[in-house]
PDB file of C-alpha atoms in Angstrom:
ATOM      1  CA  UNK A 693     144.011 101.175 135.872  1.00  0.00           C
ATOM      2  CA  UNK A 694     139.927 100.757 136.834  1.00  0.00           C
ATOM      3  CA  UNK A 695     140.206 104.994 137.440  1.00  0.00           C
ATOM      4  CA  UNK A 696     141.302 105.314 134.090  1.00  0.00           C
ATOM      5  CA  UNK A 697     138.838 102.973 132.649  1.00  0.00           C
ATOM      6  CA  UNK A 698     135.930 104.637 134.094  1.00  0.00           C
ATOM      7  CA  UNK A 699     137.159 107.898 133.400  1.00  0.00           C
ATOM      8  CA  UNK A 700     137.422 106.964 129.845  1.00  0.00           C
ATOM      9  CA  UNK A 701     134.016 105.528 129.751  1.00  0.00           C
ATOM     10  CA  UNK A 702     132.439 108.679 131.595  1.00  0.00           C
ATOM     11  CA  UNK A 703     134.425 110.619 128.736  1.00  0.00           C
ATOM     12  CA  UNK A 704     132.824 108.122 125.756  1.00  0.00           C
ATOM     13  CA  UNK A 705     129.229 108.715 127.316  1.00  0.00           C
ATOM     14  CA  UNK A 706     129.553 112.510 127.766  1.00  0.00           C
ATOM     15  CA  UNK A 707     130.539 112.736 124.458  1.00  0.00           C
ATOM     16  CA  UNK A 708     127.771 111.080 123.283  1.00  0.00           C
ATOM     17  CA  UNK A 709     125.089 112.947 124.237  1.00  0.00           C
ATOM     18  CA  UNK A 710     126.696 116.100 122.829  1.00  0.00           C
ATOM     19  CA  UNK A 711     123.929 117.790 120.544  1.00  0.00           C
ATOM     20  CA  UNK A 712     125.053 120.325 118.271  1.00  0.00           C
ATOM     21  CA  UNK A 713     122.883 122.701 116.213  1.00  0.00           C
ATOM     22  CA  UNK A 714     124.037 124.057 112.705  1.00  0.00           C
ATOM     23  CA  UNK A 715     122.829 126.339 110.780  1.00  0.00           C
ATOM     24  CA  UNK A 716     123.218 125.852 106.459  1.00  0.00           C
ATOM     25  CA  UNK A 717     124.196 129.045 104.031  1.00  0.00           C
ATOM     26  CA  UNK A 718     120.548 128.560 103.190  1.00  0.00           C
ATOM     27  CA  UNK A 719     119.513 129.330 106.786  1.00  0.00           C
ATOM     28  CA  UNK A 720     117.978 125.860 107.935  1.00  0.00           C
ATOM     29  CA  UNK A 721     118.819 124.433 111.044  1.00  0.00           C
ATOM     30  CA  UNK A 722     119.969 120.651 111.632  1.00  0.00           C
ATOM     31  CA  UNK A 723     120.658 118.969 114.955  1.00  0.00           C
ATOM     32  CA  UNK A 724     123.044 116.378 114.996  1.00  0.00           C
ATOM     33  CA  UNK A 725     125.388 114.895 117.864  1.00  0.00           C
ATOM     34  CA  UNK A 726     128.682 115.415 115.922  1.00  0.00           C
ATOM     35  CA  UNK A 727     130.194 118.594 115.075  1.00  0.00           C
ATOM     36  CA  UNK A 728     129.823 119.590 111.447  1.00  0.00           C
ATOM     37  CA  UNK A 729     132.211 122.728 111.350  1.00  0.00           C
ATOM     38  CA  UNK A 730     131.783 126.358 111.074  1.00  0.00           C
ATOM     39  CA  UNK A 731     128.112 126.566 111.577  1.00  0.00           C
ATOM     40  CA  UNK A 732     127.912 124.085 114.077  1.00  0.00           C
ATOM     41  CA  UNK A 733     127.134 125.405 117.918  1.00  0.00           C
ATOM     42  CA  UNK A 734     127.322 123.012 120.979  1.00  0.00           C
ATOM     43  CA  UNK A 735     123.761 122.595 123.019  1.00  0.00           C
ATOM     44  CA  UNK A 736     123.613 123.015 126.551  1.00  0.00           C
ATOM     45  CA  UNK A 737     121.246 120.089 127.338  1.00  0.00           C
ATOM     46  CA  UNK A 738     120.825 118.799 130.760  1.00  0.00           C
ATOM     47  CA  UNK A 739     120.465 115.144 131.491  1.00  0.00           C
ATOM     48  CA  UNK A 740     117.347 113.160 131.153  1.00  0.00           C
ATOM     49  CA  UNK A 741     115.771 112.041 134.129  1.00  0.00           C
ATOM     50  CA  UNK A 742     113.259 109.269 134.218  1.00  0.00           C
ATOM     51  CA  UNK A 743     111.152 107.860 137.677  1.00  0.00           C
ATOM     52  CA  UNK A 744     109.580 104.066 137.129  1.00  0.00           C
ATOM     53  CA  UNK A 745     105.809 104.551 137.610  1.00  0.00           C
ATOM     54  CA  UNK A 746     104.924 103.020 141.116  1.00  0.00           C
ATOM     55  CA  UNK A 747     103.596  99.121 140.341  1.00  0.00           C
ATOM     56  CA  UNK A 748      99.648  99.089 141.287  1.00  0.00           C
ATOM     57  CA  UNK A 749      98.089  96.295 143.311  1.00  0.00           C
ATOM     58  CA  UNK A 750      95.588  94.425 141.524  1.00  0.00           C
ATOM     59  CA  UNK A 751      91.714  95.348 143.709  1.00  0.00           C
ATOM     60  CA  UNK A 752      90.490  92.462 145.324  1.00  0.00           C
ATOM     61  CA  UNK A 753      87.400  91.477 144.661  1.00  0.00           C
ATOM     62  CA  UNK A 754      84.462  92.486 147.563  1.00  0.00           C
ATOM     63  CA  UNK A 755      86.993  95.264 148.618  1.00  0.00           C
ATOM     64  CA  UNK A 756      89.971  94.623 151.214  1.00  0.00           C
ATOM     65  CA  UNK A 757      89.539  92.268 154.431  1.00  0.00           C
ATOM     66  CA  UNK A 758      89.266  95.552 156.534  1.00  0.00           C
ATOM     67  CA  UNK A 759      85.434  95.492 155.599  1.00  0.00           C
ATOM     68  CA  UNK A 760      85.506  98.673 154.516  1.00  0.00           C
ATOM     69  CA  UNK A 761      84.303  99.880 151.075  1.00  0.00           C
ATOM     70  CA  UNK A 762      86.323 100.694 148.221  1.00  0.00           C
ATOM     71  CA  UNK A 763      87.191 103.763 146.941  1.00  0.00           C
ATOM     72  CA  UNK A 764      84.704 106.045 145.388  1.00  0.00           C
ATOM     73  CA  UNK A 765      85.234 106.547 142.037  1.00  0.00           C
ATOM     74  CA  UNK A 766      84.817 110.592 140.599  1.00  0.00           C
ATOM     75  CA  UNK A 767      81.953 111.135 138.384  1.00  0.00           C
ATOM     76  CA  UNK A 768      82.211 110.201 134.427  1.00  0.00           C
ATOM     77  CA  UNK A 769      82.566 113.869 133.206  1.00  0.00           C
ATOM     78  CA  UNK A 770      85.913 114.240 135.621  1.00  0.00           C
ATOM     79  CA  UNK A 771      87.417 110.963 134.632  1.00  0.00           C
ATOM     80  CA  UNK A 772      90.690 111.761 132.721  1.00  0.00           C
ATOM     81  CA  UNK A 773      90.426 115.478 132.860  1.00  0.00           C
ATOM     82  CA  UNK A 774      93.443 117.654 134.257  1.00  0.00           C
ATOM     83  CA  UNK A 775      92.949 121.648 135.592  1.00  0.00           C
ATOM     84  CA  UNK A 776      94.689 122.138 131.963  1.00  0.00           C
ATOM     85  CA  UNK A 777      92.016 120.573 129.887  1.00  0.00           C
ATOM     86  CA  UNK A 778      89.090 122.784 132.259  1.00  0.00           C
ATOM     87  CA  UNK A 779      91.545 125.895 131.088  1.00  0.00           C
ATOM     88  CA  UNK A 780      92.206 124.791 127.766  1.00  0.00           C
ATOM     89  CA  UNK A 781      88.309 124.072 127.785  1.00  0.00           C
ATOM     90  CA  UNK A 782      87.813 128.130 129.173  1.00  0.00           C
ATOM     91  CA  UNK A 783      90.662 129.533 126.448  1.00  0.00           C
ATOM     92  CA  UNK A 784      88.889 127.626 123.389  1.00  0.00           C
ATOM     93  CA  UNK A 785      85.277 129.126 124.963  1.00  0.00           C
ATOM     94  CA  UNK A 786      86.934 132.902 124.890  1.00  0.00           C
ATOM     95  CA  UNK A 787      87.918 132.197 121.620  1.00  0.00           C
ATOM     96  CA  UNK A 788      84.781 130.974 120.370  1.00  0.00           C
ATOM     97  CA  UNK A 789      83.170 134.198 121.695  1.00  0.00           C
ATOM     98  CA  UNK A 790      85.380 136.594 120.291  1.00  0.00           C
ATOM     99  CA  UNK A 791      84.994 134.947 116.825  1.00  0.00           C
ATOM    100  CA  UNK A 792      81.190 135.075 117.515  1.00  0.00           C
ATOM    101  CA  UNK A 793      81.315 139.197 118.497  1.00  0.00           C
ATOM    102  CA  UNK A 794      83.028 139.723 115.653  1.00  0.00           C
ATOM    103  CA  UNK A 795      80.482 137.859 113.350  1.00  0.00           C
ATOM    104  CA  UNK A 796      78.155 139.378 114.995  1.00  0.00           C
ATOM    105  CA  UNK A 797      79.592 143.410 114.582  1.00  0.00           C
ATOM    106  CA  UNK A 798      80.392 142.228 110.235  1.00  0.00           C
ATOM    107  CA  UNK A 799      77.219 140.894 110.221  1.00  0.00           C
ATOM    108  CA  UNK A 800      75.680 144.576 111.631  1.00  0.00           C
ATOM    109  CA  UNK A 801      77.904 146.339 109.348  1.00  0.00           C
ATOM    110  CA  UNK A 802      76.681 144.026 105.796  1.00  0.00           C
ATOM    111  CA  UNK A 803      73.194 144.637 107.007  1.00  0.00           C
ATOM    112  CA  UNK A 804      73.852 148.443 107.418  1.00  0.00           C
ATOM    113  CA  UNK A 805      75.370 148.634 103.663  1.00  0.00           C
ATOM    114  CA  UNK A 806      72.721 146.568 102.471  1.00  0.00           C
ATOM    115  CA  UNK A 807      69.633 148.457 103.676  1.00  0.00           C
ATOM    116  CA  UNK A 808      66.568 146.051 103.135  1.00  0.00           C
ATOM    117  CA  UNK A 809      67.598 145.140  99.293  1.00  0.00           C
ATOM    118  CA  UNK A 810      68.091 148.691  98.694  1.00  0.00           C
ATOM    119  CA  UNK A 811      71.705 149.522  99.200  1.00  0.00           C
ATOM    120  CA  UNK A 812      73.262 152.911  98.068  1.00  0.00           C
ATOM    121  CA  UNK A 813      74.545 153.216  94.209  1.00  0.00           C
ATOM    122  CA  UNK A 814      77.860 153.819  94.609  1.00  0.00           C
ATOM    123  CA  UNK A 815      80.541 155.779  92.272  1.00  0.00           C
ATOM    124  CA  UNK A 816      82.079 153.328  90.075  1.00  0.00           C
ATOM    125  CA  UNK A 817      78.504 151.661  89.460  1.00  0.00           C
ATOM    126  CA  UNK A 818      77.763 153.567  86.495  1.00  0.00           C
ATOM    127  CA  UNK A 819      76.795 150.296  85.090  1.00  0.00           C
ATOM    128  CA  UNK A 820      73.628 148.652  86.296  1.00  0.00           C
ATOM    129  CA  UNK A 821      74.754 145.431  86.453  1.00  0.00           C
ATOM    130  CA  UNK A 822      77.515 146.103  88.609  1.00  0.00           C
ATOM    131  CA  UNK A 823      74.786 147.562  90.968  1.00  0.00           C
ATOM    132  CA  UNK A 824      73.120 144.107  91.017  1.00  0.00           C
ATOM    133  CA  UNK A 825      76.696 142.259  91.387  1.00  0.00           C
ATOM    134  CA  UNK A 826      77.264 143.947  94.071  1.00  0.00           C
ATOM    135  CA  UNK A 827      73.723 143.628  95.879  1.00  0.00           C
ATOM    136  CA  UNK A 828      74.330 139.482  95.276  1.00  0.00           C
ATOM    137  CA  UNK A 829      77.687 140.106  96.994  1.00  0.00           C
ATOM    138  CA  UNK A 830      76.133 141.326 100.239  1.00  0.00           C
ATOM    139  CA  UNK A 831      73.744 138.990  99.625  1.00  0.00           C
ATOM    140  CA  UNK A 832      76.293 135.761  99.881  1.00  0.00           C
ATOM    141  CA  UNK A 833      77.971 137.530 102.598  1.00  0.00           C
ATOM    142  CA  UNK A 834      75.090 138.274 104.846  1.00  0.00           C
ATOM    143  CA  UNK A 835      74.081 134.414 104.587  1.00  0.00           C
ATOM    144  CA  UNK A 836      77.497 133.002 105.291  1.00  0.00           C
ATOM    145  CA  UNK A 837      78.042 135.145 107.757  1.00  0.00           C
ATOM    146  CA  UNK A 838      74.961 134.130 109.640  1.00  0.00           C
ATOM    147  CA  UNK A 839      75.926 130.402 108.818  1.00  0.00           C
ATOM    148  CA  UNK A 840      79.238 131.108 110.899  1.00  0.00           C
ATOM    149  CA  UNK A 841      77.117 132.695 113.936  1.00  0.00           C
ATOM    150  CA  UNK A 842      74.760 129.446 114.143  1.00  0.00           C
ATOM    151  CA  UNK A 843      78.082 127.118 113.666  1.00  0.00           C
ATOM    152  CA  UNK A 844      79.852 129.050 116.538  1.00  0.00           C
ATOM    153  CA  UNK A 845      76.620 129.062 118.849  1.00  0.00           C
ATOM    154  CA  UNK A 846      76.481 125.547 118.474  1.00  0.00           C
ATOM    155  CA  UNK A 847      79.908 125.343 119.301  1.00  0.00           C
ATOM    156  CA  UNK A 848      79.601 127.504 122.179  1.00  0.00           C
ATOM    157  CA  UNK A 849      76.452 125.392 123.722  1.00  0.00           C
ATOM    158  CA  UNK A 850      78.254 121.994 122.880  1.00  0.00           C
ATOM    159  CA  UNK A 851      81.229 123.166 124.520  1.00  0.00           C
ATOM    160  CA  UNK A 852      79.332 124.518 127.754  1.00  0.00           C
ATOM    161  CA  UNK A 853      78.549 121.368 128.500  1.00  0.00           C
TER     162      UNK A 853
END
């Protein structure tokens, strides 16, 4: 009778972490841990496993009765940091550089069609003003794009740190 009972109660709690992902006519997917019908496919999860985090000791004042000296502590700037934030720290860096070579090159090229104030008259600028609407253009251009090299140099220095 207790083998049946605990089989029946293993049976109750496998069934209840059953997940089950279905998919609508419209194409959205909803989990849910019973299953809904014809769209409905059972997940494959594997159990959760959680560890207790080991219970500190409270630091005695003065340092232990050993008269030795308590642990050093690391410096301020390594205090909470894992190898992933230094390489997240590196990826966002590379990133930050690549945006800034490619400022950089589109700032070459706007300076390059803009020639000192002077830029060429082009085809479909029969009409002087269009000229002029078109210098302004390169204009705006040529000074946001050097507002987006200063932003990502300061980035860049602020991040070297």
């Amino acid at each position: 009778m207790l083998a049946f009972g605990l089989l029946q109660w293993s049976a109750v709690q496998a069934k209840g972490t059953e997940m089950y992902v279905c998919t609508g006519a419209d194409g959205v997917r909803t989990y849910q841990n019973s299953d809904g019908g014809s769209g409905c496919v059972s997940l494959n999860l594997n159990p959760i496993t959680v560890v207790p985090a080991p219970k500190s000791v409270a630091p005695r004042a003065g340092g232990d009765s050993t008269g030795t000296r308590p642990a050093r502590r690391a410096p301020a700037e390594y205090d909470g940091r894992t190898a992933a934030d230094f390489n997240a720290k590196d990826d966002r860096m590379k990133i930050l550089q690549e945006e800034l070579r490619i400022e950089e090159s589109k700032l070459k090229s706007l300076q390059d069609e803009y020639k000192n104030g002077q830029p060429d008259r082009q085809g479909n600028e029969r009409n002087y003003q269009k000229y002029l609407d078109r210098v302004a253009r390169l204009e705006q251009e040529i000074m946001v794009t050097n507002d987006n090299i200063e932003i990502l140099k300061t980035e860049l220095i602020r991040l070297s740190r």
